Amino acid sequence: MIHFWVRRVKRLLPTLLSVLLFVLILSPILLFKPNVKAVASDVVPAIFSYFNFHALYQFGDYWGFKAENSFFLHTWSLSVEEQFYLIYPFVLLLSYKYFKRFVPTLILITIVSFLVYTYQINANEPHAFYLLPSRIWELSIGGIVSIVNINQTFKNKLLKSLFLYIGFVSIIISYLAPNFLTIPSTFLSVFGTAFVLGFCSQKDFLGQVLSLPPLVYLGKISYSLYLWHWPIIVFFGAYSWQLSHYNIHYINILIVVITILISVFSYHFIENKTRKGKHTLKLVVGLIIVTISISSFYKSNFFNIFYNSQYNQVKYYLRFFDISPKQVDLEPYKPLIHDVYLPKRLSKYNTAYKEEGIITRIDYKDPELIVFGDSHGVMWGKIVNEICDSLKISRSSYTSNAVNPFFNIKNISDQKENLYYSKTEKIDYANSLIQNIEKWQPKVVIIACRWSSYNDKEELLNLLDYLSSQSIKVILFNQPPVLEFIGDNNASQYFTYLGINPTNGYQFIKNPNNLLTIKDNEYIKELKGKYLNLEVYDVYAKMTQNDKVVISNGKNLYYFDDDHLSYEGTKYHKNNISQIVLSSLN
């Protein structure tokens, strides 16, 4: 048993550790430095085969942004495999001790695990995806195939050939149409593979094809291909903006070529050299110490993750105009707010969500204008305040970060809680806004949101219907261009990392992949034709020229992160907003 585990270590860890070291060495050179800490945090789970748990609780959705940007995400499956091989010898030992046979035990385990899988895939899909109990059946079927003597069990050549091609077709179907099957494609791919492995021989045409030297060699380097392909893809993904002007097909071909070349080298000079080496275990221990030491350094305060930006300090009123009873805690995201001026909300507004919002009265008058929205509403708060000061009008802000600002207007007592509002607080918020609108009778309501966050626009439409019934002018702000290549990072720091430094006058840069923003902005424009009291301020159009977006004027940067404008960014729109507000008031 010990010999089995030693062989597994020699087989798997040298190449895995080589990949980890490769990524760790290149990360500070090629990546945005604040992201290097996240890379380092993934190292230990990958080494000690619990990355599936790490991914489940740190990333959640396998297809989410965090998961797709993890260099070692793919090692979740290696972790599941190693956890299986940790218990598999004990299962075989106990099965032989008490039953003198392996197959009945493996069949029972396979059935139970498959039932767990079919239940979890509906009840808790992330657990079904990442964890061993719902994955054992995929591995134990391989154990059954390796033990059962197919030639003795199935002597009819025609029947064996039929099963072989049923298996092959099942694999093809599971690959081509995974979303159109009533039976999960995983079932077809696993059992299809088992049939091919069990019934295939070199006497069959399929067996002869699979025995061709290029395919055999591909199988030999498959472990290296598996380990190397994903880090290379993620490295290229980190350079999406720099590579955006190249043909995507050429980039994909380059990724494939690089992956194959590195995998071939890895197979011949790492896998083959260490698999049966006398000193491989010592090498593994040494590499583990080096790898963990480097990752620990990256996670420490000794590793400087910040750049010397040439832009002026970014101002952002993220906290100041946020009326949420529990505000977003920015401390865990220190790189995001590095060298950003973030004034705090005044203490007198701590209960603004259930009173009068963040209100400013001019000459003791009730507000003529209300700003409403999520964090995109928050970001406009300061500049709208300045405009209202110049126009000498009272106003109030009902804006909240990181939450859906809309609510059930048809039944105020039926509201949903979220991270920053309890159900009671959301009810108080909804009551406050509606009661104040009816009391103040404001002339204008500005609504600004990140519209791509809301697939269901019913609550927006209900609010617009209500404001229309009150004869209140509505100004909808659409979304500014989203700089998707930045991600949820500090814009000043990220532009410095990219080598985009201040220039004289306005600076425009190419901004690919804004189709979702454009689609949602089109929806906002369409609303103008449905409501006579509604105007749309086109933030997006004011900031774009062809496929380029304005990001700065001299040293004044217009973005805080990928989708939120800085104070200077909102100031860029001041004159246009002032005109549309003045027109709406009159």
Coordinates of C-alpha atoms in Angstrom, one line a residue:
M1 CA 0.0 0.0 0.0
I2 CA 2.8 2.4 0.9
H3 CA 4.5 1.4 -2.3
F4 CA 1.4 2.4 -4.2
W5 CA 1.3 5.9 -2.7
V6 CA 5.0 6.4 -3.3
R7 CA 4.5 5.6 -7.0
R8 CA 1.6 8.1 -7.1
V9 CA 3.9 10.8 -5.6
K10 CA 6.7 10.0 -8.0
R11 CA 4.2 10.0 -10.9
L12 CA 2.3 13.2 -10.2
L13 CA 4.2 15.6 -7.9
P14 CA 7.4 16.5 -9.8
T15 CA 5.5 17.8 -12.9
L16 CA 2.9 19.5 -10.7
L17 CA 5.5 21.2 -8.7
S18 CA 7.3 22.3 -11.9
V19 CA 4.1 24.0 -13.1
L20 CA 3.6 25.7 -9.7
L21 CA 7.1 27.0 -9.7
F22 CA 6.9 28.1 -13.3
V23 CA 3.7 30.2 -12.6
L24 CA 5.1 31.6 -9.3
I25 CA 8.4 32.8 -11.0
L26 CA 6.6 34.4 -13.9
S27 CA 3.7 35.9 -12.0
P28 CA 5.4 39.0 -10.6
I29 CA 6.9 39.7 -14.0
L30 CA 3.8 39.2 -16.2
L31 CA 0.8 39.8 -13.9
F32 CA -0.8 42.8 -12.2
K33 CA 1.1 42.5 -8.9
P34 CA -2.0 42.6 -6.5
N35 CA -3.2 39.5 -8.2
V36 CA 0.0 37.6 -7.4
K37 CA -1.2 37.1 -3.8
A38 CA -4.2 35.3 -5.1
V39 CA -1.9 33.0 -7.2
A40 CA 0.2 32.3 -4.1
S41 CA -2.9 31.5 -2.1
D42 CA -3.8 28.7 -4.5
V43 CA -0.4 26.9 -4.2
V44 CA -0.7 24.9 -1.0
P45 CA -4.2 23.5 -1.8
A46 CA -2.8 22.3 -5.2
I47 CA 0.2 20.6 -3.6
F48 CA -1.7 18.8 -0.8
S49 CA -4.7 17.8 -3.0
Y50 CA -7.5 19.7 -1.4
F51 CA -7.9 22.3 -4.2
N52 CA -11.5 21.0 -4.8
F53 CA -12.5 22.3 -1.3
H54 CA -10.5 25.5 -1.8
A55 CA -12.2 26.2 -5.1
L56 CA -15.6 25.4 -3.7
Y57 CA -15.4 27.8 -0.7
Q58 CA -13.2 30.5 -2.3
F59 CA -14.5 30.6 -5.9
G60 CA -17.9 29.0 -5.8
D61 CA -19.1 28.8 -9.3
Y62 CA -16.6 26.9 -11.5
W63 CA -17.5 29.3 -14.4
G64 CA -17.2 32.5 -12.3
F65 CA -14.7 35.2 -12.7
K66 CA -12.5 34.2 -9.7
A67 CA -12.4 30.6 -10.8
E68 CA -11.5 31.3 -14.4
N69 CA -8.6 33.5 -13.3
S70 CA -7.1 30.9 -11.0
F71 CA -4.0 29.4 -12.6
F72 CA -4.5 26.1 -10.7
L73 CA -8.2 25.8 -11.0
H74 CA -7.9 22.6 -13.0
T75 CA -6.1 20.8 -10.1
W76 CA -9.5 20.4 -8.4
S77 CA -9.9 17.2 -10.4
L78 CA -6.4 16.0 -9.5
S79 CA -7.3 16.6 -5.9
V80 CA -10.5 14.5 -6.2
E81 CA -8.4 11.8 -7.9
E82 CA -5.8 11.8 -5.1
Q83 CA -8.4 11.7 -2.4
F84 CA -9.9 8.7 -4.1
Y85 CA -6.5 6.9 -4.3
L86 CA -6.0 7.6 -0.7
I87 CA -9.0 5.5 0.3
Y88 CA -9.1 3.1 -2.7
P89 CA -6.4 0.7 -1.4
F90 CA -8.3 0.3 2.0
V91 CA -11.5 -0.4 0.1
L92 CA -9.8 -3.2 -1.9
L93 CA -8.1 -4.6 1.1
L94 CA -11.3 -4.8 3.2
S95 CA -13.2 -6.1 0.2
Y96 CA -10.8 -8.9 -0.3
K97 CA -10.5 -9.7 3.4
Y98 CA -14.3 -10.1 3.9
F99 CA -15.6 -11.1 0.5
K100 CA -12.5 -12.4 -1.4
R101 CA -13.8 -10.4 -4.3
F102 CA -13.5 -6.8 -5.5
V103 CA -16.2 -6.3 -8.1
P104 CA -19.4 -6.5 -5.9
T105 CA -18.0 -3.9 -3.5
L106 CA -16.9 -1.6 -6.4
I107 CA -20.4 -1.9 -8.0
L108 CA -22.1 -1.0 -4.7
I109 CA -19.8 2.0 -4.2
T110 CA -20.4 3.1 -7.8
I111 CA -24.2 2.9 -7.5
V112 CA -24.3 4.8 -4.2
S113 CA -22.0 7.5 -5.5
F114 CA -24.0 7.9 -8.7
L115 CA -27.2 8.3 -6.6
V116 CA -25.4 11.0 -4.5
Y117 CA -24.4 12.7 -7.8
T118 CA -27.9 12.6 -9.3
Y119 CA -29.3 14.1 -6.1
Q120 CA -26.6 16.7 -5.6
I121 CA -26.6 17.9 -9.2
N122 CA -30.1 19.3 -8.5
A123 CA -29.9 20.1 -4.8
N124 CA -26.3 21.5 -4.6
E125 CA -24.6 21.7 -7.9
P126 CA -21.2 23.1 -6.7
H127 CA -20.9 20.2 -4.2
A128 CA -21.8 17.7 -6.9
F129 CA -19.1 19.2 -9.1
Y130 CA -16.2 19.6 -6.7
L131 CA -16.5 16.9 -4.0
L132 CA -15.5 13.3 -3.9
P133 CA -18.7 11.5 -2.8
S134 CA -20.4 12.5 -6.0
R135 CA -17.3 11.8 -8.1
I136 CA -16.3 8.4 -6.8
W137 CA -18.5 6.5 -9.4
E138 CA -16.5 8.0 -12.3
L139 CA -13.3 6.6 -10.9
S140 CA -14.6 3.3 -9.5
I141 CA -16.1 2.4 -12.9
G142 CA -12.5 2.4 -14.1
G143 CA -11.6 0.0 -11.3
I144 CA -14.4 -2.4 -12.3
V145 CA -13.3 -2.3 -16.0
S146 CA -9.7 -3.1 -14.9
I147 CA -10.8 -6.1 -12.9
V148 CA -13.5 -7.7 -15.0
N149 CA -12.3 -10.1 -17.7
I150 CA -14.2 -8.8 -20.7
N151 CA -13.2 -11.7 -23.0
Q152 CA -14.6 -14.3 -20.6
T153 CA -17.7 -12.4 -19.8
F154 CA -18.6 -11.4 -23.3
K155 CA -17.6 -14.0 -25.9
N156 CA -19.9 -12.8 -28.7
K157 CA -17.7 -10.7 -31.0
L158 CA -20.6 -8.9 -32.6
L159 CA -22.0 -8.0 -29.1
K160 CA -18.5 -6.7 -28.0
S161 CA -18.2 -4.6 -31.2
L162 CA -21.7 -3.2 -30.6
F163 CA -20.8 -2.1 -27.0
L164 CA -17.5 -0.6 -28.2
Y165 CA -19.2 1.6 -30.8
I166 CA -22.1 2.5 -28.4
G167 CA -19.4 3.7 -26.0
F168 CA -17.6 5.7 -28.7
V169 CA -20.9 7.3 -29.9
S170 CA -21.8 8.2 -26.3
I171 CA -18.5 10.0 -25.9
I172 CA -19.1 12.0 -29.1
I173 CA -22.7 12.9 -28.1
S174 CA -21.6 14.0 -24.6
Y175 CA -19.0 16.3 -26.1
L176 CA -21.2 17.8 -28.9
A177 CA -24.5 18.3 -27.1
P178 CA -23.9 18.5 -23.3
N179 CA -26.8 21.0 -22.8
F180 CA -29.4 19.2 -24.8
L181 CA -29.6 15.9 -23.0
T182 CA -32.1 14.6 -20.4
I183 CA -29.4 12.2 -19.1
P184 CA -26.4 14.2 -17.9
S185 CA -23.6 14.3 -20.3
T186 CA -21.3 13.1 -17.6
F187 CA -23.0 9.8 -17.4
L188 CA -22.6 9.3 -21.2
S189 CA -18.9 10.3 -21.2
V190 CA -18.0 8.1 -18.2
F191 CA -19.9 5.0 -19.3
G192 CA -18.9 5.6 -22.9
T193 CA -15.2 5.7 -21.9
A194 CA -15.6 2.6 -19.8
F195 CA -17.1 0.7 -22.8
V196 CA -14.3 1.8 -25.1
L197 CA -11.6 0.8 -22.6
G198 CA -13.4 -2.5 -21.8
F199 CA -14.3 -3.7 -25.3
C200 CA -11.6 -2.1 -27.5
S201 CA -8.8 -4.2 -28.9
Q202 CA -6.3 -3.9 -31.7
K203 CA -8.4 -6.2 -33.8
D204 CA -11.1 -3.6 -34.1
F205 CA -10.9 -0.7 -36.5
L206 CA -11.3 1.8 -33.6
G207 CA -8.6 0.0 -31.7
Q208 CA -6.3 0.3 -34.7
V209 CA -7.0 4.0 -35.0
L210 CA -6.4 4.6 -31.3
S211 CA -3.2 2.6 -31.6
L212 CA -1.7 4.9 -34.1
P213 CA 1.6 6.3 -32.9
P214 CA 0.5 10.0 -32.8
L215 CA -2.5 9.1 -30.6
V216 CA -0.5 6.8 -28.4
Y217 CA 2.1 9.6 -27.9
L218 CA -0.7 12.1 -27.2
G219 CA -1.9 9.8 -24.4
K220 CA 1.6 9.6 -23.0
I221 CA 1.9 13.4 -22.7
S222 CA -1.7 13.8 -21.6
Y223 CA -0.8 14.4 -17.9
S224 CA 1.6 17.2 -18.9
L225 CA -0.9 18.6 -21.3
Y226 CA -3.5 18.6 -18.5
L227 CA -1.2 20.4 -16.1
W228 CA 0.2 23.0 -18.5
H229 CA -2.7 24.0 -20.6
W230 CA -4.7 26.0 -18.1
P231 CA -1.9 28.2 -16.7
I232 CA -0.9 29.1 -20.3
I233 CA -4.5 30.0 -21.1
V234 CA -4.8 32.2 -17.9
F235 CA -1.5 34.0 -18.7
F236 CA -2.9 34.8 -22.2
G237 CA -6.2 35.8 -20.7
A238 CA -4.4 38.3 -18.4
Y239 CA -3.1 40.0 -21.6
S240 CA -6.6 40.3 -23.2
W241 CA -6.3 44.1 -23.7
Q242 CA -2.7 43.9 -25.1
L243 CA -3.7 41.2 -27.5
S244 CA -7.1 42.6 -28.5
H245 CA -6.0 43.8 -31.9
Y246 CA -4.8 40.3 -32.9
N247 CA -7.0 37.7 -34.5
I248 CA -8.4 35.4 -31.8
H249 CA -7.9 32.3 -33.9
Y250 CA -4.1 33.0 -34.3
I251 CA -3.9 33.5 -30.5
N252 CA -5.7 30.2 -29.9
I253 CA -3.3 28.4 -32.3
L254 CA -0.4 30.0 -30.5
I255 CA -1.7 28.8 -27.1
V256 CA -2.1 25.2 -28.5
V257 CA 1.4 25.2 -30.0
I258 CA 3.1 26.6 -26.8
T259 CA 1.1 24.1 -24.6
I260 CA 2.2 21.1 -26.8
L261 CA 5.9 22.2 -26.9
I262 CA 6.1 22.7 -23.1
S263 CA 4.2 19.4 -22.5
V264 CA 6.5 17.5 -24.7
F265 CA 9.5 18.9 -22.9
S266 CA 7.8 18.3 -19.5
Y267 CA 7.1 14.7 -20.4
H268 CA 10.6 13.8 -21.5
F269 CA 12.7 15.8 -19.1
I270 CA 10.5 15.9 -15.9
E271 CA 8.0 13.0 -16.0
N272 CA 10.2 10.3 -17.4
K273 CA 13.3 11.4 -15.5
T274 CA 11.6 11.4 -12.1
R275 CA 9.0 8.6 -12.3
K276 CA 11.5 5.9 -11.4
G277 CA 14.3 8.1 -10.1
K278 CA 16.0 7.0 -6.8
H279 CA 16.1 10.5 -5.4
T280 CA 12.6 11.7 -6.6
L281 CA 11.1 11.8 -3.1
K282 CA 14.0 14.0 -1.9
L283 CA 13.5 16.2 -4.9
V284 CA 9.8 16.4 -4.2
V285 CA 10.3 17.4 -0.6
G286 CA 12.9 20.1 -1.7
L287 CA 10.5 21.5 -4.4
I288 CA 7.7 21.6 -1.9
I289 CA 9.8 23.6 0.5
V290 CA 10.9 26.0 -2.2
T291 CA 7.4 26.4 -3.7
I292 CA 5.8 27.1 -0.3
S293 CA 8.5 29.5 0.6
I294 CA 8.0 31.6 -2.5
S295 CA 4.3 31.6 -2.2
S296 CA 4.6 32.6 1.5
F297 CA 6.8 35.5 0.5
Y298 CA 4.3 36.7 -2.1
K299 CA 1.5 36.7 0.6
S300 CA 3.7 38.6 3.1
N301 CA 4.0 42.3 3.5
F302 CA 7.6 42.1 2.3
F303 CA 6.3 41.7 -1.3
N304 CA 5.4 45.2 -2.7
I305 CA 2.2 44.9 -4.8
F306 CA 1.9 48.6 -5.6
Y307 CA 3.1 50.7 -8.6
N308 CA 4.2 54.4 -8.6
S309 CA 1.3 55.9 -10.5
Q310 CA 1.8 59.2 -12.4
Y311 CA -1.9 60.0 -12.2
N312 CA -3.4 62.4 -9.6
Q313 CA -4.9 60.8 -6.6
V314 CA -8.3 59.4 -7.5
K315 CA -11.3 60.8 -5.6
Y316 CA -14.3 58.6 -5.2
Y317 CA -17.4 59.2 -3.0
L318 CA -18.1 55.6 -2.5
R319 CA -18.9 55.8 1.2
F320 CA -20.1 59.4 1.4
F321 CA -23.4 58.9 -0.6
D322 CA -24.1 55.3 0.4
I323 CA -27.2 55.2 2.7
S324 CA -27.0 51.4 3.4
P325 CA -27.4 50.7 7.1
K326 CA -24.4 48.4 6.8
Q327 CA -21.9 49.8 4.4
V328 CA -19.5 47.7 2.2
D329 CA -16.3 46.9 4.2
L330 CA -13.5 48.0 1.9
E331 CA -10.6 46.9 4.2
P332 CA -10.3 43.3 2.7
Y333 CA -9.9 45.0 -0.7
K334 CA -7.0 47.4 0.1
P335 CA -5.4 47.1 -3.3
L336 CA -8.6 48.4 -4.8
I337 CA -8.6 51.5 -2.7
H338 CA -4.9 52.2 -2.7
D339 CA -4.1 55.9 -2.9
V340 CA -7.8 56.7 -3.3
Y341 CA -9.5 59.6 -1.5
L342 CA -12.6 58.1 0.1
P343 CA -14.4 60.4 2.5
K344 CA -16.7 58.7 5.0
R345 CA -20.4 59.2 5.3
L346 CA -21.4 61.8 7.9
S347 CA -22.6 60.2 11.1
K348 CA -25.9 62.1 10.9
Y349 CA -26.8 60.1 7.8
N350 CA -26.3 56.7 9.5
T351 CA -30.1 56.2 9.5
A352 CA -30.8 58.2 6.3
Y353 CA -32.2 55.1 4.6
K354 CA -35.3 55.3 6.7
E355 CA -35.6 59.0 7.1
E356 CA -34.9 61.5 4.3
G357 CA -31.9 60.0 2.5
I358 CA -28.8 62.1 2.3
I359 CA -30.6 65.4 2.1
T360 CA -29.4 69.0 1.5
R361 CA -32.0 71.7 1.8
I362 CA -31.6 75.1 0.2
D363 CA -33.6 77.9 2.0
Y364 CA -35.3 75.2 4.0
K365 CA -37.2 73.9 0.9
D366 CA -38.1 70.3 0.4
P367 CA -36.0 68.4 -2.3
E368 CA -36.9 69.2 -5.9
L369 CA -34.5 66.4 -7.1
I370 CA -33.8 62.9 -5.9
V371 CA -30.9 60.7 -6.9
F372 CA -31.8 56.9 -6.8
G373 CA -29.7 53.9 -7.6
D374 CA -27.0 51.4 -6.7
S375 CA -23.3 52.1 -6.7
H376 CA -23.6 53.8 -10.0
G377 CA -26.1 56.2 -8.3
V378 CA -23.6 56.7 -5.5
M379 CA -20.8 57.6 -7.9
W380 CA -22.9 60.5 -9.4
G381 CA -23.8 61.9 -5.9
K382 CA -21.0 64.4 -5.6
I383 CA -21.3 66.0 -9.0
V384 CA -25.2 66.1 -8.8
N385 CA -24.8 67.9 -5.4
E386 CA -22.5 70.5 -7.0
I387 CA -25.0 71.0 -9.9
C388 CA -27.8 71.4 -7.4
D389 CA -25.7 73.9 -5.4
S390 CA -25.2 76.0 -8.5
L391 CA -28.9 75.8 -9.4
K392 CA -29.8 76.5 -5.7
I393 CA -32.2 73.5 -5.4
S394 CA -32.7 71.1 -2.5
R395 CA -32.0 67.4 -3.1
S396 CA -31.7 64.0 -1.6
S397 CA -29.8 60.8 -2.4
Y398 CA -31.3 57.3 -2.0
T399 CA -28.3 55.4 -3.3
S400 CA -26.7 52.1 -2.0
N401 CA -23.6 50.2 -2.9
A402 CA -23.6 46.5 -3.9
V403 CA -27.4 46.1 -3.6
N404 CA -30.4 46.1 -5.8
P405 CA -32.0 49.5 -5.1
F406 CA -35.4 48.6 -6.5
F407 CA -38.2 47.1 -4.4
N408 CA -41.7 45.7 -4.5
I409 CA -43.6 49.0 -4.9
K410 CA -46.9 47.2 -5.1
N411 CA -46.5 45.6 -1.6
I412 CA -44.2 47.7 0.5
S413 CA -44.3 45.2 3.4
D414 CA -43.0 42.4 1.1
Q415 CA -39.3 43.1 0.6
K416 CA -36.2 40.9 0.2
E417 CA -33.2 41.2 2.6
N418 CA -29.7 41.3 1.3
L419 CA -26.1 41.6 2.6
Y420 CA -26.6 45.2 3.6
Y421 CA -30.3 45.5 4.4
S422 CA -32.4 43.3 6.6
K423 CA -36.0 42.7 5.5
T424 CA -37.2 45.3 8.1
E425 CA -34.6 47.8 6.9
K426 CA -35.5 47.3 3.3
I427 CA -39.2 47.9 4.2
D428 CA -38.2 51.1 6.1
Y429 CA -36.1 52.2 3.1
A430 CA -39.0 51.6 0.6
N431 CA -41.5 53.3 2.9
S432 CA -39.2 56.3 3.4
L433 CA -38.7 56.9 -0.3
I434 CA -42.4 56.6 -1.3
Q435 CA -43.7 58.7 1.6
N436 CA -41.1 61.4 0.9
I437 CA -41.9 61.5 -2.8
E438 CA -45.5 62.0 -2.0
K439 CA -44.7 64.6 0.7
W440 CA -42.0 66.5 -1.3
Q441 CA -43.5 66.2 -4.8
P442 CA -40.0 66.5 -6.3
K443 CA -39.8 67.7 -9.9
V444 CA -37.0 65.3 -11.0
V445 CA -35.8 61.8 -10.1
I446 CA -32.4 60.7 -11.4
I447 CA -32.0 56.9 -11.7
A448 CA -28.5 55.5 -12.2
C449 CA -27.6 51.8 -12.0
R450 CA -25.3 49.2 -13.5
W451 CA -28.1 47.9 -15.7
S452 CA -26.3 44.7 -16.7
S453 CA -26.7 43.5 -13.1
Y454 CA -30.4 43.3 -13.4
N455 CA -31.9 40.7 -15.8
D456 CA -35.4 41.3 -14.3
K457 CA -36.4 44.9 -15.0
E458 CA -40.0 44.5 -13.6
E459 CA -39.3 46.5 -10.4
L460 CA -37.7 49.3 -12.5
L461 CA -40.8 49.4 -14.7
N462 CA -43.1 49.5 -11.7
L463 CA -41.1 52.4 -10.2
L464 CA -41.3 54.3 -13.6
D465 CA -45.0 53.7 -13.7
Y466 CA -45.4 55.1 -10.2
L467 CA -43.3 58.2 -11.0
S468 CA -45.2 58.8 -14.2
S469 CA -48.5 58.7 -12.2
Q470 CA -47.0 61.4 -10.0
S471 CA -46.1 63.5 -13.0
I472 CA -42.4 63.5 -11.9
K473 CA -39.7 63.9 -14.5
V474 CA -37.3 61.0 -14.7
I475 CA -33.7 61.1 -16.0
L476 CA -32.2 57.7 -16.6
F477 CA -28.4 57.5 -16.7
N478 CA -27.1 54.6 -18.8
Q479 CA -23.9 52.8 -18.0
P480 CA -20.5 54.2 -18.8
P481 CA -18.2 52.0 -20.9
V482 CA -17.0 49.0 -18.8
L483 CA -13.2 48.4 -19.0
E484 CA -13.6 44.6 -18.7
F485 CA -9.9 44.0 -19.1
I486 CA -9.3 45.8 -15.7
G487 CA -11.6 43.6 -13.7
D488 CA -12.4 44.6 -10.1
N489 CA -9.1 46.4 -9.7
N490 CA -7.7 49.9 -9.0
A491 CA -7.8 51.7 -12.3
S492 CA -4.9 54.0 -11.5
Q493 CA -2.7 51.1 -10.5
Y494 CA -3.8 48.9 -13.4
F495 CA -3.1 51.5 -16.1
T496 CA 0.3 52.0 -14.6
Y497 CA 0.9 48.3 -14.8
L498 CA -0.2 48.4 -18.5
G499 CA 2.2 51.3 -19.2
I500 CA -0.7 53.6 -19.9
N501 CA 0.6 56.9 -18.4
P502 CA -0.9 60.4 -18.5
T503 CA -0.8 62.4 -21.7
N504 CA -1.6 66.0 -22.5
G505 CA -5.3 66.5 -23.0
Y506 CA -7.9 63.7 -23.3
Q507 CA -6.6 60.2 -23.6
F508 CA -8.6 57.6 -25.5
I509 CA -7.8 53.8 -25.5
K510 CA -9.3 50.8 -27.3
N511 CA -12.0 49.1 -25.3
P512 CA -13.1 45.7 -26.7
N513 CA -15.9 43.4 -25.4
N514 CA -18.6 45.9 -24.4
L515 CA -21.5 44.2 -26.1
L516 CA -23.4 43.5 -22.9
T517 CA -23.1 47.1 -21.8
I518 CA -24.3 48.3 -25.2
K519 CA -27.2 45.9 -25.1
D520 CA -28.4 47.1 -21.7
N521 CA -28.0 50.7 -22.7
E522 CA -30.1 50.1 -25.8
Y523 CA -32.9 48.8 -23.5
I524 CA -32.6 52.0 -21.4
K525 CA -32.9 54.1 -24.6
E526 CA -36.0 52.2 -25.6
L527 CA -37.8 53.2 -22.4
K528 CA -37.7 56.8 -23.6
G529 CA -40.4 56.0 -26.2
K530 CA -42.6 54.4 -23.6
Y531 CA -42.7 57.1 -20.9
L532 CA -43.4 60.8 -21.8
N533 CA -41.9 62.0 -18.5
L534 CA -38.6 60.2 -19.2
E535 CA -35.2 61.5 -20.5
V536 CA -32.1 59.4 -21.0
Y537 CA -28.6 60.8 -20.4
D538 CA -26.3 58.8 -22.6
V539 CA -23.1 58.5 -20.5
Y540 CA -21.7 55.8 -22.8
A541 CA -22.0 57.9 -26.0
K542 CA -20.3 61.0 -24.3
M543 CA -17.3 58.9 -23.4
T544 CA -16.7 56.9 -26.6
Q545 CA -15.3 57.6 -30.1
N546 CA -15.7 54.7 -32.4
D547 CA -14.3 51.7 -30.4
K548 CA -12.3 53.9 -28.0
V549 CA -13.1 55.3 -24.6
V550 CA -11.8 58.4 -22.9
I551 CA -10.0 57.5 -19.7
S552 CA -8.3 60.7 -18.6
N553 CA -7.6 64.3 -19.1
G554 CA -4.0 65.0 -18.3
K555 CA -3.3 63.5 -14.9
N556 CA -6.9 63.3 -13.9
L557 CA -8.1 59.7 -14.3
Y558 CA -11.8 59.2 -15.1
Y559 CA -12.1 55.7 -13.7
F560 CA -12.0 54.2 -10.1
D561 CA -12.2 50.6 -11.3
D562 CA -13.6 48.8 -14.4
D563 CA -17.1 50.2 -14.3
H564 CA -17.2 53.1 -11.8
L565 CA -16.2 56.6 -12.7
S566 CA -14.0 58.6 -10.4
Y567 CA -15.1 62.1 -9.3
E568 CA -13.1 63.5 -12.2
G569 CA -14.9 61.1 -14.5
T570 CA -18.3 62.3 -13.4
K571 CA -17.1 65.9 -13.6
Y572 CA -16.4 65.3 -17.3
H573 CA -20.2 65.2 -17.6
K574 CA -21.1 68.1 -15.4
N575 CA -22.1 70.7 -18.0
N576 CA -24.3 68.2 -19.9
I577 CA -26.0 66.9 -16.8
S578 CA -26.5 70.5 -15.6
Q579 CA -28.3 71.3 -18.8
I580 CA -30.6 68.3 -18.7
V581 CA -31.4 68.9 -15.1
L582 CA -32.2 72.5 -15.7
S583 CA -34.4 71.6 -18.7
S584 CA -36.2 69.0 -16.6
L585 CA -36.8 71.4 -13.7
N586 CA -38.3 74.0 -16.1

